[in-house]
Short mmCIF file of C-alpha atoms in Angstrom, two decimals:
data_model
loop_
_atom_site.label_atom_id
_atom_site.label_comp_id
_atom_site.label_asym_id
_atom_site.label_seq_id
_atom_site.Cartn_x
_atom_site.Cartn_y
_atom_site.Cartn_z
CA UNK A 725 -13.11 25.19 18.80
CA UNK A 726 -13.92 27.90 16.52
CA UNK A 727 -16.52 27.82 13.77
CA UNK A 728 -14.77 26.65 11.34
CA UNK A 729 -12.82 23.56 13.22
CA UNK A 730 -16.11 22.85 14.09
CA UNK A 731 -17.34 22.82 10.42
CA UNK A 732 -14.38 20.68 9.37
CA UNK A 733 -15.24 18.20 12.08
CA UNK A 734 -18.91 17.79 10.92
CA UNK A 735 -17.93 17.36 7.69
CA UNK A 736 -15.24 14.52 8.53
CA UNK A 737 -17.21 12.64 11.17
CA UNK A 738 -20.14 12.63 7.80
CA UNK A 739 -17.66 10.95 5.92
CA UNK A 740 -16.29 8.68 8.81
CA UNK A 741 -20.28 7.45 9.16
CA UNK A 742 -20.90 7.03 5.90
CA UNK A 743 -18.10 4.20 5.24
CA UNK A 744 -19.43 2.81 8.71
CA UNK A 745 -23.04 2.69 6.78
CA UNK A 746 -21.07 0.90 3.82
CA UNK A 747 -19.76 -1.53 6.14
CA UNK A 748 -23.50 -2.77 7.69
CA UNK A 749 -25.08 -2.92 3.69
CA UNK A 750 -22.53 -5.11 2.48
CA UNK A 751 -22.53 -7.15 5.64
CA UNK A 752 -25.62 -8.96 4.63
CA UNK A 753 -23.34 -9.59 1.26
CA UNK A 754 -20.67 -12.08 3.37
CA UNK A 755 -21.90 -15.54 3.57
CA UNK A 756 -18.64 -17.16 4.18
CA UNK A 757 -15.40 -16.70 5.01
CA UNK A 758 -14.64 -16.88 1.02
CA UNK A 759 -17.14 -13.75 1.25
CA UNK A 760 -15.50 -12.17 3.74
CA UNK A 761 -11.44 -12.26 2.25
CA UNK A 762 -12.72 -11.96 -1.48
CA UNK A 763 -16.13 -10.89 -2.02
CA UNK A 764 -17.05 -14.14 -3.96
CA UNK A 765 -14.50 -12.62 -6.58
CA UNK A 766 -17.77 -10.20 -7.72
CA UNK A 767 -15.47 -7.08 -8.30
CA UNK A 768 -16.39 -5.03 -11.46
CA UNK A 769 -13.67 -3.76 -13.13
CA UNK A 770 -13.56 -0.15 -12.58
CA UNK A 771 -13.56 -1.29 -8.79
CA UNK A 772 -10.88 -3.00 -9.00
CA UNK A 773 -8.87 -0.79 -10.97
CA UNK A 774 -9.58 1.50 -8.02
CA UNK A 775 -9.48 -0.21 -4.98
CA UNK A 776 -5.99 -1.76 -5.87
CA UNK A 777 -4.45 1.97 -6.36
CA UNK A 778 -6.21 3.47 -3.11
CA UNK A 779 -5.24 0.41 -0.91
CA UNK A 780 -1.63 0.72 -2.95
CA UNK A 781 -0.93 4.23 -1.65
CA UNK A 782 -2.47 4.86 1.38
CA UNK A 783 -1.52 7.83 3.83
CA UNK A 784 1.79 7.91 1.62
CA UNK A 785 0.67 9.27 -1.52
CA UNK A 786 -0.84 12.84 0.67
CA UNK A 787 1.46 13.26 3.56
CA UNK A 788 4.71 10.85 3.17
CA UNK A 789 5.82 12.04 -0.86
CA UNK A 790 4.82 15.61 -0.51
CA UNK A 791 7.19 15.14 2.73
CA UNK A 792 9.65 13.80 0.90
CA UNK A 793 9.51 16.56 -1.78
CA UNK A 794 9.67 19.25 -0.16
CA UNK A 795 12.31 18.68 1.84
CA UNK A 796 14.70 17.17 -0.33
CA UNK A 797 13.15 18.36 -4.18
CA UNK A 798 12.37 16.41 -7.11
CA UNK A 799 15.13 13.55 -7.52
CA UNK A 800 14.02 10.73 -4.73
CA UNK A 801 9.90 11.31 -4.77
CA UNK A 802 10.43 11.72 -8.45
CA UNK A 803 12.34 8.08 -9.06
CA UNK A 804 10.45 6.67 -6.07
CA UNK A 805 7.05 7.19 -8.77
CA UNK A 806 8.76 6.79 -11.78
CA UNK A 807 9.57 3.04 -10.29
CA UNK A 808 6.15 2.33 -8.71
CA UNK A 809 4.47 3.88 -11.90
CA UNK A 810 6.39 0.96 -14.43
CA UNK A 811 5.59 -1.52 -11.30
CA UNK A 812 1.84 -1.20 -11.03
CA UNK A 813 1.95 -1.40 -15.22
CA UNK A 814 4.04 -4.32 -15.08
CA UNK A 815 1.98 -6.08 -12.52
CA UNK A 816 -1.34 -5.35 -14.10
CA UNK A 817 0.07 -6.28 -17.44
CA UNK A 818 1.98 -9.58 -16.78
CA UNK A 819 0.45 -10.64 -13.33
CA UNK A 820 -2.60 -9.82 -12.91
CA UNK A 821 -4.82 -12.36 -15.50
CA UNK A 822 -2.64 -14.80 -15.32
CA UNK A 823 -3.06 -14.78 -11.39
CA UNK A 824 -6.48 -15.01 -11.56
CA UNK A 825 -6.53 -17.60 -13.39
CA UNK A 826 -4.64 -19.80 -11.81
CA UNK A 827 -6.11 -19.14 -8.16
CA UNK A 828 -9.11 -20.75 -9.44
CA UNK A 829 -7.30 -23.56 -11.08
CA UNK A 830 -5.41 -24.09 -7.76
CA UNK A 831 -8.21 -25.24 -5.63
CA UNK A 832 -9.81 -21.82 -5.52
CA UNK A 833 -7.48 -20.39 -3.61
CA UNK A 834 -8.86 -17.34 -1.88
CA UNK A 835 -5.55 -16.02 -0.14
CA UNK A 836 -1.75 -15.42 -1.28
CA UNK A 837 -0.64 -18.54 0.95
CA UNK A 838 -3.37 -20.19 -0.04
CA UNK A 839 -2.28 -19.92 -3.39
CA UNK A 840 1.42 -20.51 -2.91
CA UNK A 841 0.65 -23.83 -1.11
CA UNK A 842 -1.66 -24.99 -3.24
CA UNK A 843 0.61 -23.84 -6.55
CA UNK A 844 3.00 -26.31 -5.53
CA UNK A 845 0.35 -28.46 -3.56
CA UNK A 846 2.34 -28.48 -0.41
CA UNK A 847 1.46 -30.96 2.03
CA UNK A 848 3.62 -29.86 4.74
CA UNK A 849 1.99 -26.72 4.90
CA UNK A 850 5.63 -24.94 4.72
CA UNK A 851 4.93 -21.97 2.32
CA UNK A 852 1.12 -21.73 4.12
CA UNK A 853 2.99 -20.98 7.79
CA UNK A 854 6.14 -19.07 6.42
CA UNK A 855 3.81 -16.60 3.61
CA UNK A 856 0.91 -16.15 6.66
CA UNK A 857 3.51 -15.09 9.28
CA UNK A 858 5.43 -12.46 6.76
CA UNK A 859 2.38 -11.18 5.94
CA UNK A 860 1.62 -10.29 10.12
CA UNK A 861 5.02 -10.04 10.52
CA UNK A 862 4.87 -6.59 7.57
CA UNK A 863 1.19 -6.09 7.36
CA UNK A 864 1.16 -5.06 11.60
CA UNK A 865 3.67 -1.76 10.91
CA UNK A 866 1.87 -1.11 7.51
CA UNK A 867 -1.09 -0.67 9.42
CA UNK A 868 0.54 1.05 12.07
CA UNK A 869 1.64 3.69 9.50
CA UNK A 870 -1.97 3.78 8.76
CA UNK A 871 -3.01 4.47 12.33
CA UNK A 872 -0.29 7.04 12.83
CA UNK A 873 -1.49 9.22 10.57
CA UNK A 874 -5.19 9.64 11.02
CA UNK A 875 -3.55 10.49 14.64
CA UNK A 876 -1.21 13.01 13.32
CA UNK A 877 -4.30 14.51 11.17
CA UNK A 878 -6.58 15.20 14.07
CA UNK A 879 -3.80 16.07 16.78
CA UNK A 880 -2.56 18.93 13.76
CA UNK A 881 -5.96 20.05 13.19
CA UNK A 882 -7.91 19.79 16.19
CA UNK A 883 -5.82 20.25 18.81
CA UNK A 884 -6.27 17.63 20.47
CA UNK A 885 -3.14 14.58 21.80
CA UNK A 886 -2.51 12.61 19.71
CA UNK A 887 -3.08 8.83 21.31
CA UNK A 888 -6.61 9.39 21.67
CA UNK A 889 -7.27 10.80 18.69
CA UNK A 890 -5.09 7.81 16.43
CA UNK A 891 -7.46 5.24 18.47
CA UNK A 892 -10.48 6.68 17.59
CA UNK A 893 -9.57 6.89 13.85
CA UNK A 894 -8.38 2.83 14.49
CA UNK A 895 -11.79 2.06 15.99
CA UNK A 896 -13.68 3.55 12.72
CA UNK A 897 -11.87 1.86 10.31
CA UNK A 898 -11.82 -1.86 12.28
CA UNK A 899 -15.98 -1.44 12.92
CA UNK A 900 -16.42 -1.14 8.76
CA UNK A 901 -13.67 -3.78 8.13
CA UNK A 902 -15.54 -6.38 10.74
CA UNK A 903 -18.75 -5.87 9.47
CA UNK A 904 -18.19 -5.75 5.39
CA UNK A 905 -15.38 -7.37 4.75
CA UNK A 906 -12.80 -7.49 0.92
CA UNK A 907 -16.25 -6.00 -0.75
CA UNK A 908 -17.01 -3.42 1.75
CA UNK A 909 -12.74 -2.87 1.56
CA UNK A 910 -12.93 -2.73 -2.11
CA UNK A 911 -16.23 -0.51 -2.16
CA UNK A 912 -15.18 1.98 -0.18
CA UNK A 913 -11.76 2.10 -1.94
CA UNK A 914 -13.67 3.10 -4.99
CA UNK A 915 -15.41 6.19 -2.89
CA UNK A 916 -11.92 6.93 -1.28
CA UNK A 917 -9.54 7.30 -4.88
CA UNK A 918 -12.37 9.95 -5.81
CA UNK A 919 -11.82 12.15 -2.68
CA UNK A 920 -8.27 11.73 -2.89
CA UNK A 921 -8.02 12.85 -6.38
CA UNK A 922 -9.99 15.28 -5.63
CA UNK A 923 -8.09 16.40 -2.99
CA UNK A 924 -4.69 16.41 -4.64
CA UNK A 925 -6.37 18.64 -7.29
CA UNK A 926 -8.13 21.19 -4.78
CA UNK A 927 -4.26 21.87 -2.22
CA UNK A 928 -2.53 21.79 -5.44
CA UNK A 929 -4.56 25.22 -7.37
CA UNK A 930 -4.80 26.53 -4.20
CA UNK A 931 -1.97 26.20 -3.18
CA UNK A 932 -0.26 27.90 -5.93
CA UNK A 933 -2.41 31.06 -5.70
CA UNK A 934 -1.27 31.27 -1.73
CA UNK A 935 2.41 30.91 -3.33
CA UNK A 936 1.69 33.62 -5.63
CA UNK A 937 2.17 31.78 -8.35
CA UNK A 938 3.16 29.36 -10.37
CA UNK A 939 6.33 31.05 -11.83
CA UNK A 940 6.94 32.25 -8.13
CA UNK A 941 7.08 28.85 -7.27
CA UNK A 942 9.65 28.00 -9.76
CA UNK A 943 12.02 30.25 -9.12
CA UNK A 944 12.01 29.25 -5.34
CA UNK A 945 12.24 25.31 -6.44
CA UNK A 946 15.62 26.96 -8.65
CA UNK A 947 16.73 28.87 -6.12
CA UNK A 948 17.84 25.36 -4.02
CA UNK A 949 21.04 23.87 -5.11
CA UNK A 950 19.77 20.17 -7.02
CA UNK A 951 16.10 20.87 -5.94
CA UNK A 952 14.37 20.51 -9.07
CA UNK A 953 17.28 18.05 -10.85
CA UNK A 954 16.85 14.29 -11.16
CA UNK A 955 20.31 13.71 -10.99
CA UNK A 956 20.91 15.63 -7.76
CA UNK A 957 19.06 15.95 -3.95
CA UNK A 958 18.77 19.23 -1.92
CA UNK A 959 19.98 18.57 1.93
CA UNK A 960 17.21 21.33 3.64
CA UNK A 961 19.88 21.04 6.92
CA UNK A 962 23.12 22.49 4.75
CA UNK A 963 21.59 23.94 2.06
CA UNK A 964 23.39 22.45 -0.30
CA UNK A 965 22.88 19.74 -3.17
CA UNK A 966 24.56 15.83 -3.36
CA UNK A 967 24.83 13.73 -6.38
CA UNK A 968 21.97 10.89 -6.94
CA UNK A 969 24.11 8.52 -9.01
CA UNK A 970 23.13 5.73 -10.95
CA UNK A 971 23.63 2.94 -8.02
CA UNK A 972 21.07 5.21 -5.60
CA UNK A 973 18.57 5.68 -8.47
CA UNK A 974 18.44 2.40 -9.38
CA UNK A 975 17.70 0.98 -5.73
CA UNK A 976 14.85 3.84 -5.42
CA UNK A 977 13.28 2.58 -8.44
CA UNK A 978 13.37 -0.32 -6.92
CA UNK A 979 10.20 0.60 -5.21
CA UNK A 980 8.46 -0.96 -8.21
CA UNK A 981 9.29 -4.33 -7.54
CA UNK A 982 7.67 -4.09 -4.46
CA UNK A 983 3.99 -4.62 -6.41
CA UNK A 984 5.00 -8.15 -7.44
CA UNK A 985 4.38 -9.26 -3.65
CA UNK A 986 1.79 -6.77 -2.35
CA UNK A 987 -0.99 -9.58 -1.08
CA UNK A 988 -3.59 -6.45 -0.48
CA UNK A 989 -2.92 -5.13 -4.42
CA UNK A 990 -2.81 -9.15 -5.71
CA UNK A 991 -5.95 -9.96 -4.05
CA UNK A 992 -7.78 -7.44 -6.31
CA UNK A 993 -6.83 -9.03 -8.80
CA UNK A 994 -7.58 -12.40 -7.72
CA UNK A 995 -11.33 -11.16 -6.74
CA UNK A 996 -12.11 -9.36 -10.08
CA UNK A 997 -15.43 -10.95 -11.96
CA UNK A 998 -14.65 -11.43 -15.25
CA UNK A 999 -10.78 -11.37 -15.98
CA UNK A 1000 -11.17 -10.67 -19.67
CA UNK A 1001 -11.86 -6.96 -17.97
CA UNK A 1002 -8.41 -6.71 -16.55
CA UNK A 1003 -6.93 -4.55 -19.83
CA UNK A 1004 -9.56 -2.12 -18.99
CA UNK A 1005 -8.63 -2.04 -15.17
CA UNK A 1006 -4.74 -1.61 -16.01
CA UNK A 1007 -5.32 1.61 -18.87
CA UNK A 1008 -7.10 3.19 -15.31
CA UNK A 1009 -4.52 2.26 -13.12
CA UNK A 1010 -2.42 3.28 -14.69
CA UNK A 1011 -3.04 6.59 -15.47
CA UNK A 1012 -4.65 7.42 -12.17
CA UNK A 1013 -1.20 6.51 -11.01
CA UNK A 1014 0.93 8.61 -12.46
CA UNK A 1015 -1.22 11.75 -12.47
CA UNK A 1016 -1.66 11.17 -8.77
CA UNK A 1017 1.76 10.76 -8.01
CA UNK A 1018 3.00 13.70 -10.65
CA UNK A 1019 0.34 16.10 -8.32
CA UNK A 1020 1.71 15.03 -5.28
CA UNK A 1021 5.09 15.63 -5.81
CA UNK A 1022 4.57 19.12 -7.23
CA UNK A 1023 2.29 19.72 -4.16
CA UNK A 1024 5.52 19.07 -2.13
CA UNK A 1025 7.90 21.78 -4.56
CA UNK A 1026 4.38 24.77 -3.53
CA UNK A 1027 4.85 23.76 -0.54
CA UNK A 1028 8.06 24.95 0.25
CA UNK A 1029 6.96 28.17 -1.84
CA UNK A 1030 4.24 28.50 0.59
CA UNK A 1031 6.60 28.42 3.59
CA UNK A 1032 8.67 31.39 2.24
CA UNK A 1033 5.28 33.54 2.26
CA UNK A 1034 4.86 32.55 5.77
CA UNK A 1035 1.26 30.88 4.98
CA UNK A 1036 2.51 27.82 6.16
CA UNK A 1037 5.45 26.85 9.00
CA UNK A 1038 8.68 25.75 7.89
CA UNK A 1039 9.42 22.10 7.94
CA UNK A 1040 12.46 20.70 9.09
CA UNK A 1041 12.07 17.06 9.80
CA UNK A 1042 10.46 14.00 8.02
CA UNK A 1043 6.83 14.25 10.87
CA UNK A 1044 6.84 18.07 10.08
CA UNK A 1045 6.74 17.56 6.34
CA UNK A 1046 4.02 15.27 5.83
CA UNK A 1047 1.84 17.43 7.13
CA UNK A 1048 2.15 20.06 4.72
CA UNK A 1049 -1.36 19.15 2.98
CA UNK A 1050 -3.23 19.49 6.64
CA UNK A 1051 -1.59 22.79 7.11
CA UNK A 1052 -2.83 23.66 3.95
CA UNK A 1053 -6.60 22.47 4.67
CA UNK A 1054 -6.60 24.60 7.42
CA UNK A 1055 -5.31 28.02 5.66
CA UNK A 1056 -8.18 27.45 3.37
CA UNK A 1057 -10.68 26.60 5.89
CA UNK A 1058 -9.91 30.44 7.26
CA UNK A 1059 -11.44 31.71 4.41
CA UNK A 1060 -14.71 30.42 5.88
CA UNK A 1061 -18.21 29.32 4.11
CA UNK A 1062 -17.61 27.10 1.22
CA UNK A 1063 -13.78 26.73 1.55
CA UNK A 1064 -14.76 25.14 4.77
CA UNK A 1065 -16.55 22.17 3.12
CA UNK A 1066 -13.47 21.90 0.40
CA UNK A 1067 -11.34 22.16 3.73
CA UNK A 1068 -13.14 19.39 5.17
CA UNK A 1069 -12.94 17.12 1.93
CA UNK A 1070 -9.42 17.84 1.52
CA UNK A 1071 -9.38 16.54 4.86
CA UNK A 1072 -11.88 13.62 4.55
CA UNK A 1073 -8.48 12.50 1.56
CA UNK A 1074 -5.94 12.02 3.54
CA UNK A 1075 -8.29 10.18 6.17
CA UNK A 1076 -9.32 7.81 2.63
CA UNK A 1077 -6.05 7.19 1.55
CA UNK A 1078 -5.68 6.01 5.21
CA UNK A 1079 -8.44 4.36 5.72
CA UNK A 1080 -8.02 2.41 2.20
CA UNK A 1081 -4.79 0.99 2.81
CA UNK A 1082 -5.16 0.29 5.98
CA UNK A 1083 -8.44 -1.83 6.14
CA UNK A 1084 -7.15 -4.17 2.64
CA UNK A 1085 -3.88 -4.93 5.06
CA UNK A 1086 -6.11 -5.99 8.27
CA UNK A 1087 -8.55 -8.19 5.95
CA UNK A 1088 -4.78 -9.51 4.35
CA UNK A 1089 -3.38 -10.12 7.90
CA UNK A 1090 -6.70 -11.41 9.40
CA UNK A 1091 -7.08 -14.50 6.46
CA UNK A 1092 -3.80 -15.00 7.12
CA UNK A 1093 -4.19 -15.81 10.90
CA UNK A 1094 -7.99 -17.35 11.12
CA UNK A 1095 -7.63 -19.38 7.68
CA UNK A 1096 -4.03 -19.72 6.76
CA UNK A 1097 -2.31 -20.21 10.08
CA UNK A 1098 -4.83 -21.50 12.33
CA UNK A 1099 -7.93 -23.50 10.03
CA UNK A 1100 -5.13 -25.56 7.52
CA UNK A 1101 -1.63 -25.12 9.89
CA UNK A 1102 -2.99 -26.16 13.08
CA UNK A 1103 -6.00 -27.78 11.37
CA UNK A 1104 -8.67 -26.53 13.42
CA UNK A 1105 -12.48 -27.01 12.20
CA UNK A 1106 -14.66 -24.73 12.33
CA UNK A 1107 -18.93 -24.21 11.18
CA UNK A 1108 -19.25 -21.20 8.47
CA UNK A 1109 -20.56 -19.09 11.39
CA UNK A 1110 -17.28 -19.31 13.55
CA UNK A 1111 -14.98 -19.18 10.81
CA UNK A 1112 -16.86 -15.76 10.09
CA UNK A 1113 -16.74 -15.13 13.95
CA UNK A 1114 -12.89 -15.65 13.66
CA UNK A 1115 -12.20 -13.90 11.01
CA UNK A 1116 -13.41 -10.53 12.78
CA UNK A 1117 -12.27 -10.96 15.68
CA UNK A 1118 -8.58 -11.66 13.80
CA UNK A 1119 -8.97 -8.37 12.54
CA UNK A 1120 -9.70 -7.11 16.17
CA UNK A 1121 -6.81 -8.63 17.74
CA UNK A 1122 -4.31 -7.65 14.56
CA UNK A 1123 -5.52 -4.40 14.76
CA UNK A 1124 -4.77 -3.81 18.31
CA UNK A 1125 -1.02 -4.77 17.80
CA UNK A 1126 -0.86 -1.88 15.26
CA UNK A 1127 -2.12 0.90 17.76
CA UNK A 1128 0.38 -0.60 20.09
CA UNK A 1129 3.04 0.12 18.05
CA UNK A 1130 1.20 3.48 16.26
CA UNK A 1131 1.27 5.26 19.84
CA UNK A 1132 5.12 7.16 19.00
CA UNK A 1133 3.61 10.19 17.34
CA UNK A 1134 6.81 10.85 16.22
CA UNK A 1135 6.99 7.95 13.52
CA UNK A 1136 7.37 8.30 10.06
CA UNK A 1137 5.08 7.30 7.67
CA UNK A 1138 7.16 7.12 4.60
CA UNK A 1139 9.89 5.23 6.91
CA UNK A 1140 7.82 2.41 7.93
CA UNK A 1141 5.74 2.36 4.51
CA UNK A 1142 9.12 1.51 2.83
CA UNK A 1143 10.09 -0.54 5.00
CA UNK A 1144 7.10 -3.17 4.94
CA UNK A 1145 7.14 -2.49 1.36
CA UNK A 1146 10.29 -4.00 1.17
CA UNK A 1147 9.51 -6.93 2.78
CA UNK A 1148 6.59 -7.87 1.02
CA UNK A 1149 8.72 -7.14 -2.58
CA UNK A 1150 11.38 -9.54 -1.12
CA UNK A 1151 9.39 -12.11 0.43
CA UNK A 1152 6.81 -12.91 -2.34
CA UNK A 1153 7.56 -10.80 -5.82
CA UNK A 1154 9.80 -13.14 -6.89
CA UNK A 1155 8.23 -16.10 -5.54
CA UNK A 1156 5.07 -14.86 -6.96
CA UNK A 1157 6.75 -14.33 -10.56
CA UNK A 1158 7.90 -17.67 -10.26
CA UNK A 1159 5.06 -19.59 -9.54
CA UNK A 1160 3.20 -17.83 -12.60
CA UNK A 1161 6.04 -17.82 -14.95
CA UNK A 1162 8.45 -20.96 -14.69
CA UNK A 1163 7.42 -24.08 -14.82
CA UNK A 1164 10.82 -25.98 -13.55
CA UNK A 1165 10.39 -24.03 -10.21
CA UNK A 1166 9.34 -26.35 -7.54
CA UNK A 1167 8.17 -26.01 -3.22
CA UNK A 1168 11.58 -25.84 -2.13
CA UNK A 1169 12.85 -23.47 -4.45
CA UNK A 1170 9.84 -21.30 -3.82
CA UNK A 1171 10.26 -21.71 -0.11
CA UNK A 1172 14.12 -20.68 0.13
CA UNK A 1173 13.51 -17.36 -1.55
CA UNK A 1174 10.19 -16.36 0.79
CA UNK A 1175 12.71 -17.03 3.51
CA UNK A 1176 15.28 -15.76 1.52
CA UNK A 1177 13.76 -12.72 0.23
CA UNK A 1178 13.02 -11.60 3.93
CA UNK A 1179 16.01 -12.43 5.94
CA UNK A 1180 17.63 -10.35 3.50
CA UNK A 1181 15.54 -6.98 4.02
CA UNK A 1182 16.17 -7.02 7.82
CA UNK A 1183 20.15 -7.37 7.28
CA UNK A 1184 20.20 -5.20 4.94
CA UNK A 1185 18.79 -2.54 6.51
CA UNK A 1186 19.88 -3.08 10.26
CA UNK A 1187 23.56 -4.70 9.72
CA UNK A 1188 24.91 -3.66 5.88
CA UNK A 1189 23.07 -0.46 5.30
CA UNK A 1190 24.30 0.89 7.64
CA UNK A 1191 28.21 1.09 6.50
CA UNK A 1192 26.87 3.82 3.62
CA UNK A 1193 28.13 4.42 0.29
CA UNK A 1194 27.39 1.66 -2.31
CA UNK A 1195 25.85 -0.20 0.60
CA UNK A 1196 23.22 2.53 1.53
CA UNK A 1197 20.88 1.84 -1.02
CA UNK A 1198 17.21 0.85 -0.65
CA UNK A 1199 17.00 -2.80 0.88
CA UNK A 1200 14.09 -3.81 -1.64
CA UNK A 1201 17.04 -4.11 -4.34
CA UNK A 1202 19.29 -6.98 -3.09
CA UNK A 1203 16.74 -8.33 -0.91
CA UNK A 1204 14.55 -9.33 -4.04
CA UNK A 1205 17.75 -10.64 -6.43
CA UNK A 1206 18.85 -12.60 -3.50
CA UNK A 1207 14.97 -14.26 -3.09
CA UNK A 1208 14.81 -15.11 -7.30
CA UNK A 1209 18.51 -16.49 -7.14
CA UNK A 1210 17.57 -18.55 -4.14
CA UNK A 1211 14.35 -19.39 -5.85
CA UNK A 1212 16.48 -20.88 -9.32
CA UNK A 1213 19.14 -22.16 -7.18
CA UNK A 1214 17.65 -24.52 -4.72
CA UNK A 1215 14.75 -25.10 -7.04
CA UNK A 1216 17.76 -26.61 -9.95
CA UNK A 1217 19.51 -28.42 -6.58
CA UNK A 1218 16.17 -30.74 -5.95
CA UNK A 1219 13.43 -32.39 -7.58
CA UNK A 1220 11.51 -31.42 -10.15
CA UNK A 1221 7.73 -30.69 -9.61
CA UNK A 1222 5.37 -33.35 -10.46
CA UNK A 1223 3.73 -34.14 -13.32
CA UNK A 1224 0.11 -32.87 -11.84
CA UNK A 1225 1.77 -29.57 -11.61
CA UNK A 1226 2.94 -28.97 -14.06
CA UNK A 1227 0.14 -29.61 -16.42
CA UNK A 1228 -1.71 -27.29 -14.19
CA UNK A 1229 1.06 -24.52 -15.14
CA UNK A 1230 0.28 -25.43 -18.47
CA UNK A 1231 -3.14 -25.68 -18.46
CA UNK A 1232 -3.66 -22.06 -17.20
#
């Protein structure tokens, strides 16, 4: 290894050790599984806001989004970002406070499956079991994408084999998550959101400098047909532009619908100490999301000009383009001195956005297995100490499965996240909205919506979308609509909810 490489490695090791130390500190604050999975509802407004958004953005922000913008220009990445920005704001505006109040009222629910089951008084535990299984099905590959991103980072940076690099990253994430639970995940997410922000800012200014200035960046982008156009997309393979129609725009913006069903984000709403502080959280979260996604897209555009100067490689595939920020950090470190430290922080930022999502996903999936499937559905009674042990062992077991799925270094982070996002948005998004805002919704309707949405994601993705044409849209949009229709139709065709359920709804 060269001196600069060793310097980068030292900075990243220090960062990783900091996360583990925080995990050790917070491990002493977990008295029971409620603390482990929801932090005893003790989060402040700033931690709530930034941990929610850091856990949301994942490696997609620093790897997936710039990679898409680099290859195809503004349209695909831009409309996705607009949809996510709108979804973020609406989720904080209409869901956050009501869910915080309702989850306490509904028998102090500490997980999303808990809330659905308690909300509808589901004595059969069907809602609990199905929602827990859905969380495991979609969170395991989502977590795998985070492990894969870490593996790509270390493999590209240090020239080590992908698999051992990915395994070491996974072990670190699992270590501090199993120690500290929800509190450590939320606290480290706040730190990681700051590191991510600094990484984005450094890369954008350094990239413009390397490319030769902002004017050159814009001129190079303008030379590509449809590259800066929000209604056309650039095809790097053929060098031509294709139309980005209204249906495609609608399906791309449908990314925003996913927020209403994201367990790891919804848990932040449930975990805030004071629901009256959510307004502050909403403002912080919304502003950060808009700025960070805009910068990430612009980094992709800058990256094209950097490759034209020969400063970095020319990327031709999504797997390659997702290493854009890694390559930029390596280039920065070649200047030596302070540049090595700054480059190390950029790379730590990539680790940060990946770890902040993976830890939250591990906790959500673990709670579904240990709390909802084993304890509630199967009726396994455990002591407080045994419950904590089971919770931590479940995190490890789920991480092992995610590691197995992440073994392929050529997998695209953006594509994996896209599918898992659609799964949660379609399965839980409509159910969550109707649970909070429609008192006529009943247990049968919720169950039908959950199953219809989840099933349609697979059906549309693998059977209908390959037909192409008008059917080649993002699976979240048709699946979300199917879920909502199923909830309404089945709820109206079956018996209305009991008086007790309606009174609880009205009290919230």
